[in-house]
Coordinates of N, CA, C and O in Angstrom, one line a residue:
M1 N 57.2 -11.0 6.5 CA 56.4 -12.3 6.7 C 56.0 -12.7 5.1 O 55.5 -11.5 4.8
S2 N 56.1 -13.6 4.9 CA 55.6 -14.1 3.8 C 53.8 -14.4 3.9 O 53.4 -14.3 4.6
D3 N 53.2 -14.5 2.4 CA 51.8 -14.8 2.2 C 51.3 -15.7 3.2 O 49.9 -15.8 3.8
E4 N 52.2 -16.9 3.1 CA 51.5 -18.1 3.7 C 51.7 -18.0 5.3 O 51.0 -18.3 5.9
G5 N 52.7 -17.5 5.7 CA 52.7 -17.4 7.3 C 51.9 -16.1 7.5 O 50.9 -16.4 8.7
T6 N 51.2 -15.1 6.8 CA 50.3 -14.4 7.1 C 48.9 -15.1 7.0 O 48.1 -15.2 8.2
R7 N 49.2 -16.0 6.2 CA 47.7 -16.7 6.3 C 47.5 -17.7 7.5 O 46.2 -18.0 7.7
D8 N 48.8 -18.3 7.5 CA 48.6 -19.3 8.9 C 48.2 -18.4 10.4 O 47.4 -19.0 11.0
T9 N 48.7 -17.3 10.3 CA 48.5 -16.5 11.4 C 46.9 -16.1 11.4 O 46.4 -16.1 12.6
D10 N 46.6 -15.8 10.1 CA 45.0 -15.6 10.1 C 44.1 -16.5 10.5 O 42.9 -16.7 11.6
L11 N 44.4 -18.1 10.2 CA 43.5 -19.0 10.3 C 43.6 -19.5 11.9 O 42.9 -19.9 12.3
D12 N 45.4 -19.4 12.4 CA 45.3 -19.9 13.9 C 44.2 -18.5 14.9 O 43.5 -19.0 15.8
R13 N 44.5 -17.4 14.4 CA 43.7 -16.2 15.1 C 41.9 -16.6 14.7 O 41.4 -16.7 16.0
Q14 N 41.7 -17.1 13.8 CA 40.1 -17.4 13.4 C 39.8 -18.8 14.4 O 38.4 -18.9 14.8
A15 N 40.7 -19.6 14.6 CA 40.6 -20.9 15.0 C 40.3 -20.4 16.5 O 39.5 -20.9 17.1
A16 N 41.0 -19.4 17.3 CA 41.3 -18.9 18.6 C 39.8 -18.1 18.9 O 38.9 -18.7 20.3
I17 N 39.6 -17.7 17.8 CA 38.2 -16.8 18.0 C 37.1 -17.9 18.1 O 36.1 -17.9 19.0
A18 N 37.3 -18.9 17.2 CA 36.1 -20.0 17.0 C 35.9 -20.3 18.6 O 34.7 -20.8 18.8
A19 N 37.1 -20.9 18.8 CA 36.9 -21.8 20.2 C 36.4 -20.9 21.5 O 35.5 -21.5 22.3
K20 N 36.8 -19.4 21.7 CA 36.3 -18.8 22.4 C 34.5 -18.7 22.3 O 33.7 -18.6 23.2
L21 N 34.5 -18.4 21.4 CA 32.8 -18.1 20.5 C 31.9 -19.4 21.0 O 31.0 -19.2 21.7
K22 N 32.5 -20.4 20.8 CA 32.0 -21.8 21.4 C 31.7 -21.8 22.4 O 30.6 -22.1 23.2
L23 N 32.6 -21.3 23.6 CA 32.4 -21.3 24.8 C 31.3 -20.3 25.3 O 30.8 -20.6 26.0
A24 N 31.5 -19.3 24.8 CA 30.6 -18.1 25.2 C 29.4 -18.7 24.7 O 28.2 -18.3 25.4
M25 N 28.8 -19.3 23.5 CA 27.7 -19.8 23.4 C 27.1 -20.8 24.1 O 25.7 -21.0 24.3
R26 N 28.1 -21.4 24.6 CA 27.5 -22.5 25.3 C 26.9 -22.0 26.7 O 26.2 -22.5 27.5
R27 N 27.1 -20.4 27.1 CA 26.3 -20.0 28.0 C 25.4 -19.2 27.8 O 24.4 -18.8 28.5
L28 N 24.8 -19.3 26.5 CA 23.6 -18.4 26.0 C 22.4 -19.5 26.0 O 22.6 -20.8 25.5
P29 N 21.9 -19.5 26.7 CA 20.7 -20.7 26.8 C 19.5 -20.3 25.7 O 19.3 -19.6 25.0
G30 N 19.1 -21.7 25.0 CA 18.4 -21.5 23.9 C 17.3 -22.9 24.0 O 17.5 -23.6 25.0
P31 N 16.2 -22.8 23.2 CA 15.3 -23.4 23.1 C 15.9 -25.0 22.3 O 17.0 -24.9 21.7
V32 N 15.4 -26.2 22.8 CA 15.5 -27.3 21.9 C 14.4 -27.7 21.2 O 13.2 -27.7 21.7
S33 N 14.6 -28.0 19.8 CA 13.7 -28.1 19.0 C 14.0 -29.1 18.1 O 15.1 -29.3 18.0
L34 N 12.8 -29.5 17.6 CA 13.2 -30.5 16.4 C 12.8 -30.1 15.0 O 11.3 -29.5 15.0
I35 N 13.5 -30.0 14.0 CA 13.1 -29.5 12.5 C 12.9 -30.6 12.0 O 14.0 -31.7 11.7
T36 N 11.6 -30.8 11.4 CA 11.3 -31.9 10.8 C 10.5 -31.5 9.3 O 9.8 -30.4 9.0
T37 N 10.8 -32.4 8.2 CA 10.3 -32.1 7.0 C 10.3 -33.6 6.3 O 10.2 -34.9 7.2
C38 N 9.9 -33.5 5.2 CA 9.7 -34.7 4.1 C 10.1 -34.4 2.9 O 9.6 -33.5 2.3
E39 N 10.3 -35.3 2.3 CA 10.7 -35.5 0.9 C 9.7 -35.0 -0.2 O 8.4 -35.6 0.4
P40 N 9.7 -34.2 -1.0 CA 8.8 -34.1 -1.9 C 7.4 -35.2 -2.6 O 8.2 -35.9 -2.6
G41 N 6.7 -35.1 -2.5 CA 5.7 -36.2 -2.9 C 5.5 -37.3 -1.9 O 5.1 -38.6 -2.4
G42 N 5.5 -36.8 -0.7 CA 5.3 -38.2 0.4 C 6.5 -38.8 0.4 O 6.1 -40.1 1.1
G43 N 7.5 -38.4 0.2 CA 8.9 -39.4 0.2 C 9.1 -39.3 1.6 O 8.4 -39.4 3.0
E44 N 10.4 -39.9 2.2 CA 10.8 -40.2 3.4 C 10.7 -39.0 4.2 O 11.2 -37.8 3.7
P45 N 10.4 -39.0 5.6 CA 10.8 -37.8 6.6 C 12.4 -38.0 7.1 O 12.7 -38.6 6.9
A46 N 12.3 -36.6 7.3 CA 13.4 -36.1 7.8 C 13.7 -35.4 9.0 O 12.5 -34.7 9.2
G47 N 14.7 -35.4 9.7 CA 14.9 -34.5 10.7 C 16.1 -34.3 11.9 O 16.7 -35.0 11.6
M48 N 15.9 -33.4 12.6 CA 17.3 -32.9 13.5 C 17.0 -32.4 14.7 O 16.1 -31.5 14.3
V49 N 18.0 -32.3 15.5 CA 18.0 -31.3 16.8 C 18.4 -30.0 16.1 O 19.1 -30.1 15.5
A50 N 17.6 -28.8 16.6 CA 18.0 -27.6 16.6 C 17.7 -26.5 17.7 O 16.6 -26.9 18.5
S51 N 18.8 -25.7 17.9 CA 18.4 -24.8 19.0 C 18.9 -23.2 18.3 O 18.5 -22.2 19.1
A52 N 19.1 -23.3 17.3 CA 19.4 -22.0 16.3 C 18.1 -21.8 15.4 O 17.8 -21.9 14.4
V53 N 17.4 -21.4 16.1 CA 15.7 -21.3 16.0 C 15.5 -19.9 16.7 O 15.3 -19.6 17.4
I54 N 14.8 -18.7 15.6 CA 14.4 -17.7 16.2 C 13.3 -17.0 15.3 O 13.4 -17.3 14.2
P55 N 12.5 -16.5 16.0 CA 11.6 -15.3 15.3 C 12.2 -14.4 14.5 O 13.2 -13.8 15.1
V56 N 11.6 -14.4 13.1 CA 12.2 -12.8 12.3 C 11.3 -11.8 12.3 O 12.1 -10.6 12.9
S57 N 10.2 -12.1 12.0 CA 9.0 -10.9 11.9 C 7.5 -11.3 12.2 O 7.4 -12.6 12.3
M58 N 6.9 -10.7 12.8 CA 5.5 -10.7 13.1 C 4.6 -10.5 11.7 O 3.6 -11.0 12.0
E59 N 5.2 -9.8 11.0 CA 4.7 -8.9 9.6 C 5.4 -9.2 8.6 O 6.2 -8.3 8.3
P60 N 5.5 -10.4 8.0 CA 4.9 -11.6 8.2 C 5.3 -12.4 9.2 O 6.3 -12.5 9.4
P61 N 4.3 -13.3 9.5 CA 4.9 -13.8 10.8 C 5.9 -15.0 9.9 O 5.5 -15.5 9.1
S62 N 7.3 -15.1 10.6 CA 8.4 -15.8 10.3 C 9.3 -16.3 11.2 O 9.3 -15.6 12.1
M63 N 10.0 -17.2 10.7 CA 10.8 -17.9 11.6 C 12.0 -18.0 11.0 O 12.1 -18.3 9.5
L64 N 13.6 -18.0 11.5 CA 14.6 -18.8 11.0 C 15.3 -20.0 11.6 O 15.0 -19.9 12.8
V65 N 15.6 -20.9 10.6 CA 16.4 -21.9 11.1 C 17.9 -21.8 10.5 O 17.8 -21.8 9.5
A66 N 18.8 -22.2 11.1 CA 20.2 -22.6 10.5 C 20.8 -23.9 10.3 O 20.5 -24.8 11.4
I67 N 20.6 -24.5 9.3 CA 20.9 -25.9 9.3 C 22.5 -26.1 8.5 O 22.8 -25.4 7.8
N68 N 23.1 -26.8 9.2 CA 24.3 -27.2 8.7 C 24.2 -27.9 7.1 O 23.3 -29.1 6.8
Q69 N 25.2 -27.5 6.2 CA 24.8 -27.8 5.0 C 25.1 -29.7 4.7 O 24.7 -29.7 3.5
S70 N 25.6 -30.0 5.5 CA 26.4 -31.5 5.5 C 25.5 -32.5 5.6 O 25.6 -33.4 5.7
T71 N 24.1 -31.8 6.4 CA 23.1 -32.8 7.2 C 22.3 -33.3 6.0 O 22.0 -32.3 5.1
A72 N 21.6 -34.3 6.2 CA 20.6 -34.8 5.0 C 19.5 -34.1 5.3 O 18.7 -33.8 4.2
T73 N 19.1 -33.4 6.4 CA 17.9 -32.8 6.4 C 17.7 -31.5 5.8 O 16.9 -30.8 5.1
H74 N 19.3 -30.9 5.7 CA 19.2 -29.8 4.7 C 19.2 -30.0 3.6 O 18.4 -29.2 2.8
G75 N 19.1 -31.4 2.9 CA 18.8 -31.2 1.2 C 17.5 -31.3 1.3 O 16.5 -30.9 0.3
V76 N 16.8 -32.0 2.4 CA 15.4 -32.3 2.2 C 14.8 -31.0 2.3 O 13.7 -30.7 1.3
V77 N 14.9 -30.3 3.3 CA 14.4 -28.8 3.3 C 14.7 -28.0 2.0 O 13.5 -27.5 1.6
S78 N 15.7 -27.9 1.6 CA 16.1 -27.4 0.2 C 14.9 -27.8 -1.0 O 14.8 -26.7 -1.7
R79 N 14.8 -29.3 -0.7 CA 14.1 -29.8 -1.9 C 12.4 -29.5 -1.8 O 11.8 -29.3 -2.3
S80 N 12.2 -29.9 -0.3 CA 10.4 -29.7 -0.2 C 9.9 -28.1 -0.1 O 9.1 -27.9 -0.3
Q81 N 10.9 -27.3 0.6 CA 10.8 -26.2 0.8 C 9.9 -25.8 2.0 O 9.1 -24.7 1.8
R82 N 9.6 -26.8 2.8 CA 8.7 -26.6 3.8 C 9.4 -27.4 4.9 O 10.2 -28.1 5.1
F83 N 9.2 -26.9 6.3 CA 9.4 -27.4 7.6 C 8.3 -27.1 8.8 O 8.2 -26.1 8.6
C84 N 8.8 -27.9 9.8 CA 8.3 -27.5 11.1 C 9.0 -27.5 11.8 O 10.1 -28.6 12.4
I85 N 8.9 -26.4 13.2 CA 9.8 -26.3 14.1 C 8.8 -26.9 15.2 O 7.8 -26.3 15.5
N86 N 9.5 -28.3 15.8 CA 8.6 -28.5 17.1 C 9.3 -28.3 18.4 O 10.5 -28.6 18.7
L87 N 8.9 -27.4 19.3 CA 9.4 -26.9 20.3 C 9.3 -28.1 21.7 O 8.0 -28.2 21.6
L88 N 10.6 -28.6 21.9 CA 9.9 -29.7 22.8 C 9.8 -29.1 24.2 O 10.7 -28.1 24.7
G89 N 9.4 -30.1 24.8 CA 8.9 -30.0 26.2 C 9.8 -30.8 27.4 O 10.8 -31.6 26.7
T90 N 10.6 -30.6 28.6 CA 11.2 -31.2 29.2 C 11.2 -32.5 29.6 O 11.9 -33.7 29.9
E91 N 9.9 -33.3 29.1 CA 9.8 -34.7 29.0 C 10.0 -35.1 27.9 O 9.8 -36.2 27.4
Q92 N 10.6 -34.3 27.0 CA 10.8 -35.0 25.6 C 12.4 -35.0 25.4 O 12.7 -35.1 24.2
T93 N 13.1 -35.2 26.2 CA 14.6 -35.2 25.9 C 15.1 -36.5 25.3 O 15.7 -36.2 24.3
N94 N 14.4 -37.4 25.5 CA 14.3 -39.0 24.4 C 14.9 -38.4 23.1 O 15.5 -39.3 22.2
F95 N 13.9 -37.4 22.5 CA 14.1 -37.4 21.0 C 15.6 -36.7 20.7 O 15.7 -36.6 19.5
V96 N 15.9 -36.0 21.7 CA 17.0 -35.5 21.3 C 18.2 -36.5 20.8 O 19.0 -36.5 19.8
G97 N 18.3 -37.4 21.5 CA 19.3 -38.7 21.1 C 18.8 -39.5 19.9 O 19.8 -39.2 19.4
L98 N 17.7 -39.3 19.6 CA 17.3 -40.0 18.7 C 17.4 -39.6 17.5 O 17.8 -40.0 16.4
F99 N 17.3 -38.0 17.7 CA 17.3 -37.3 16.5 C 19.0 -36.8 16.2 O 19.1 -36.1 14.9
A100 N 19.6 -36.7 17.0 CA 21.1 -36.4 17.1 C 21.7 -37.4 16.4 O 23.1 -37.3 15.7
N101 N 21.5 -38.3 16.8 CA 22.6 -39.9 16.3 C 21.8 -40.3 14.9 O 20.7 -40.8 14.4
H102 N 22.9 -40.0 13.8 CA 22.3 -40.6 12.4 C 22.2 -42.1 12.2 O 21.3 -42.6 11.5
T103 N 22.4 -42.9 13.0 CA 22.4 -44.2 13.0 C 20.9 -44.7 13.4 O 20.6 -45.9 13.1
M104 N 20.4 -43.7 14.2 CA 18.8 -44.3 14.5 C 18.1 -43.5 13.6 O 16.8 -43.4 13.9
R105 N 18.2 -43.0 12.4 CA 17.8 -42.2 11.5 C 16.7 -43.3 10.9 O 15.0 -42.5 10.9
D106 N 16.6 -44.3 10.9 CA 15.4 -45.5 10.8 C 14.4 -45.2 11.7 O 13.1 -45.8 11.6
R107 N 14.5 -44.7 12.9 CA 13.7 -44.9 14.0 C 13.1 -43.5 14.6 O 12.0 -43.9 15.4
R108 N 13.5 -42.9 14.0 CA 13.1 -41.4 14.3 C 11.5 -41.1 14.3 O 11.1 -40.3 15.2
F109 N 11.1 -41.5 13.6 CA 9.4 -41.1 13.0 C 8.4 -42.3 13.5 O 7.3 -42.3 12.9
E110 N 9.0 -43.1 14.2 CA 8.1 -44.4 14.8 C 7.2 -44.0 15.9 O 7.6 -43.1 16.5
G111 N 6.0 -44.6 15.5 CA 5.1 -44.4 17.0 C 4.0 -43.6 16.3 O 3.7 -42.7 15.7
E112 N 3.0 -43.6 17.5 CA 1.7 -42.7 17.4 C 1.9 -41.0 17.5 O 0.7 -40.4 17.3
Q113 N 3.3 -41.0 18.4 CA 3.2 -39.3 18.7 C 3.5 -38.8 17.3 O 3.3 -37.7 17.6
W114 N 3.4 -39.2 16.0 CA 3.7 -38.4 15.0 C 2.7 -38.4 14.0 O 1.7 -39.4 13.7
G115 N 2.2 -36.8 13.8 CA 1.1 -36.9 12.8 C 2.1 -35.8 11.8 O 3.0 -35.6 11.5
Y116 N 0.9 -35.9 10.6 CA 1.4 -34.8 9.2 C 0.5 -34.2 8.8 O -0.9 -34.5 8.8
A117 N 0.7 -33.2 8.6 CA 0.1 -32.0 8.3 C 0.5 -31.5 6.8 O 1.5 -30.9 6.8
E118 N -0.3 -32.0 5.7 CA 0.4 -31.5 4.3 C 1.6 -32.2 4.2 O 2.5 -31.2 3.5
G119 N 1.8 -33.2 4.8 CA 2.8 -34.1 4.1 C 3.9 -33.7 4.9 O 5.1 -34.4 5.0
V120 N 4.0 -32.8 6.0 CA 5.1 -32.6 7.0 C 5.0 -33.1 8.4 O 3.9 -32.8 9.0
P121 N 6.0 -34.0 9.0 CA 5.7 -34.4 9.8 C 5.7 -33.6 11.0 O 6.5 -32.8 11.1
F122 N 5.1 -33.9 12.2 CA 5.1 -33.0 13.6 C 4.9 -33.9 14.4 O 4.1 -35.0 14.7
L123 N 5.5 -33.3 15.8 CA 5.6 -34.4 17.1 C 4.2 -33.7 17.7 O 4.1 -32.3 18.1
K124 N 3.3 -34.6 17.7 CA 1.8 -34.3 18.7 C 1.9 -33.6 20.2 O 1.3 -32.7 20.4
G125 N 3.0 -34.2 20.8 CA 2.8 -33.8 22.2 C 4.0 -32.6 22.6 O 4.2 -32.2 23.6
A126 N 4.6 -31.7 21.3 CA 5.4 -30.7 21.4 C 4.8 -29.8 22.4 O 3.4 -29.8 22.1
C127 N 5.2 -28.9 22.5 CA 4.9 -27.4 23.4 C 4.2 -26.6 22.2 O 3.1 -26.2 22.6
S128 N 4.9 -26.5 21.2 CA 4.2 -25.9 19.8 C 4.8 -26.4 18.5 O 6.1 -27.5 18.4
N129 N 3.9 -26.7 17.6 CA 4.2 -27.1 16.1 C 4.5 -26.0 15.3 O 3.1 -25.0 15.3
I130 N 5.4 -25.5 14.8 CA 5.3 -23.9 13.9 C 5.6 -24.7 12.1 O 6.7 -25.0 12.2
F131 N 4.5 -24.5 11.8 CA 4.9 -24.7 10.0 C 5.1 -24.1 9.3 O 4.5 -22.5 9.3
C132 N 6.3 -24.1 8.5 CA 6.6 -23.0 7.8 C 6.9 -23.7 6.3 O 7.5 -24.6 6.2
R133 N 7.0 -22.4 5.2 CA 7.2 -22.4 3.8 C 8.4 -21.6 3.6 O 8.4 -20.4 3.8
V134 N 9.5 -22.0 3.1 CA 10.8 -21.3 2.9 C 10.2 -20.1 2.2 O 9.8 -20.6 1.0
S135 N 10.9 -18.8 2.3 CA 10.5 -17.9 1.2 C 12.3 -17.4 1.1 O 12.3 -16.5 0.4
E136 N 13.0 -17.4 2.0 CA 14.4 -16.7 1.7 C 15.7 -17.9 2.2 O 15.2 -18.5 3.2
K137 N 16.6 -17.9 1.7 CA 17.9 -18.5 2.2 C 18.9 -17.7 1.9 O 19.4 -16.9 1.0
L138 N 19.9 -18.2 2.8 CA 21.3 -17.4 2.8 C 22.4 -18.3 3.3 O 22.3 -19.1 4.4
A139 N 23.0 -19.0 2.3 CA 24.0 -19.6 2.9 C 25.3 -18.5 3.5 O 26.1 -18.0 2.8
F140 N 25.9 -19.5 4.8 CA 27.0 -18.8 5.0 C 28.0 -19.9 6.0 O 27.1 -20.3 7.0
G141 N 29.1 -20.0 5.5 CA 30.0 -20.7 6.0 C 29.5 -22.0 5.7 O 29.3 -22.6 5.1
T142 N 29.3 -22.9 7.0 CA 28.8 -24.2 7.0 C 27.6 -24.4 6.8 O 27.2 -25.9 6.9
H143 N 26.8 -23.4 7.1 CA 25.3 -23.7 7.4 C 24.6 -22.7 6.4 O 25.2 -21.9 5.5
E144 N 23.3 -22.9 6.1 CA 22.3 -22.2 5.2 C 21.1 -21.8 6.4 O 21.0 -22.6 7.0
L145 N 20.9 -20.2 6.0 CA 19.9 -19.9 7.0 C 18.5 -20.1 6.2 O 18.7 -19.5 5.2
F146 N 17.5 -20.5 6.5 CA 16.3 -20.7 6.0 C 15.3 -19.7 6.7 O 15.2 -20.0 8.0
V147 N 14.7 -18.7 5.8 CA 13.6 -18.0 6.8 C 12.2 -18.8 6.2 O 12.1 -18.8 4.8
G148 N 11.2 -18.9 7.2 CA 10.1 -19.6 6.7 C 8.5 -18.7 6.9 O 8.8 -18.3 8.3
E149 N 8.1 -18.5 6.1 CA 7.0 -17.7 6.6 C 6.1 -18.8 7.3 O 5.9 -19.9 7.0
V150 N 5.5 -18.2 8.2 CA 4.7 -19.1 9.1 C 3.2 -19.5 8.5 O 2.7 -18.4 8.2
E151 N 2.9 -20.6 8.1 CA 1.8 -21.0 7.7 C 0.7 -21.3 8.7 O -0.7 -21.4 8.5
E152 N 1.2 -21.9 9.8 CA 0.2 -22.4 11.0 C 1.1 -22.8 12.5 O 2.2 -22.8 12.2
V153 N 0.4 -22.6 13.3 CA 0.9 -23.1 14.6 C 0.2 -23.7 15.4 O -1.2 -22.9 15.5
T154 N 0.4 -25.0 16.0 CA -0.2 -25.5 16.7 C -0.1 -25.8 18.2 O 1.9 -25.5 18.5
G155 N -0.7 -25.6 19.3 CA -0.5 -26.2 20.6 C 0.1 -25.0 21.6 O -0.1 -25.0 22.6
A156 N 0.3 -23.8 20.7 CA 1.0 -22.9 21.5 C -0.1 -22.1 22.9 O 0.5 -21.4 23.6
D157 N -1.3 -22.3 22.3 CA -2.5 -21.8 23.3 C -2.8 -22.5 24.4 O -3.8 -22.2 25.0
T158 N -2.3 -24.0 24.4 CA -2.7 -25.0 25.2 C -1.8 -24.9 26.6 O -2.5 -25.4 27.5
G159 N -0.5 -24.1 26.4 CA 0.1 -24.1 27.7 C 0.7 -25.4 27.9 O 1.4 -25.6 28.9
Q160 N 0.5 -26.6 26.6 CA 1.3 -27.7 27.2 C 2.8 -27.9 27.4 O 3.5 -27.2 26.6
G161 N 3.1 -28.8 28.4 CA 4.4 -29.1 28.5 C 5.1 -27.6 29.2 O 5.2 -26.7 28.9
E162 N 6.6 -28.0 29.5 CA 7.4 -27.1 30.3 C 8.6 -26.7 29.1 O 9.3 -28.2 29.0
P163 N 8.9 -25.8 28.5 CA 9.8 -25.9 27.4 C 11.2 -26.3 27.8 O 11.7 -26.2 28.9
L164 N 11.6 -27.1 26.8 CA 13.1 -27.8 27.1 C 14.2 -26.5 26.7 O 13.9 -26.2 25.4
G165 N 15.1 -26.4 27.3 CA 16.3 -25.6 27.0 C 17.5 -26.5 27.1 O 17.6 -27.4 27.2
W166 N 18.5 -25.5 26.6 CA 20.0 -26.0 26.3 C 21.0 -24.8 26.8 O 20.7 -23.8 26.2
I167 N 22.0 -25.7 27.7 CA 23.0 -24.4 28.4 C 24.0 -25.0 28.9 O 23.7 -26.3 29.3
E168 N 25.2 -24.6 28.7 CA 26.1 -25.4 29.2 C 26.5 -27.0 28.9 O 26.8 -27.6 29.6
G169 N 26.1 -27.1 27.2 CA 25.9 -28.7 27.2 C 25.0 -29.7 27.7 O 25.4 -30.7 27.2
D170 N 24.0 -28.9 28.2 CA 23.2 -29.9 28.9 C 21.9 -29.4 29.1 O 21.6 -28.2 28.4
F171 N 20.8 -30.2 29.2 CA 19.5 -29.8 29.1 C 19.0 -28.7 30.4 O 20.0 -28.9 31.1
A172 N 18.3 -27.8 30.5 CA 17.8 -26.9 31.3 C 16.3 -26.8 31.2 O 15.6 -26.9 29.8
R173 N 15.9 -26.3 32.0 CA 14.3 -25.8 32.0 C 14.3 -24.2 31.2 O 15.0 -23.5 32.2
L174 N 13.5 -23.9 30.9 CA 13.4 -22.3 30.4 C 11.7 -22.1 31.2 O 10.7 -22.6 30.9
G175 N 12.0 -21.3 32.2 CA 10.7 -20.7 32.7 C 10.8 -19.5 33.6 O 11.8 -18.9 33.4
R176 N 9.9 -18.9 34.0 CA 9.8 -17.4 34.3 C 10.4 -17.9 35.9 O 10.5 -18.5 36.5
L177 N 11.0 -16.6 36.0 CA 11.9 -16.7 37.6 C 10.7 -16.4 38.6 O 11.0 -16.8 39.6
A178 N 9.8 -15.7 38.5 CA 8.9 -15.8 39.7 C 7.9 -16.5 39.6 O 7.7 -17.5 39.1

């Protein structure tokens, strides 16, 4: 078999694995959050919907977000080195469509529901707001992983809202079984 034939077989295999992985990940429930940031020096805010958000460590307190390198938000996080993870509640599904549709970019931060902490926008009614400063980055494939040291957390102690989840390509409630 030629090198080109081997390469094509490898690409076909990778595509098949990627398709199966995508189906498997649809079964993995995850939180729905907005990653928000702002251009340095008080510039324009930017944001995106994310479910690839995980805690890394409690010593030091840190979070990881995976951001596609082709998004505008990726560039702004890279320049500002700051971001906020806004954990959405079930009553905030409207923000998902707004932040997922790039044609609505100009309307994302309208309204009194937005606040700013040290120049970083945050959703006032979110279940929690986790403010981070980038401390590590790792580019891999189409995404870049940003590890942020947590500088502040708001809303976590209020029990406000029912956490919004995502499973099988649709919204879900994330709650206790009991």
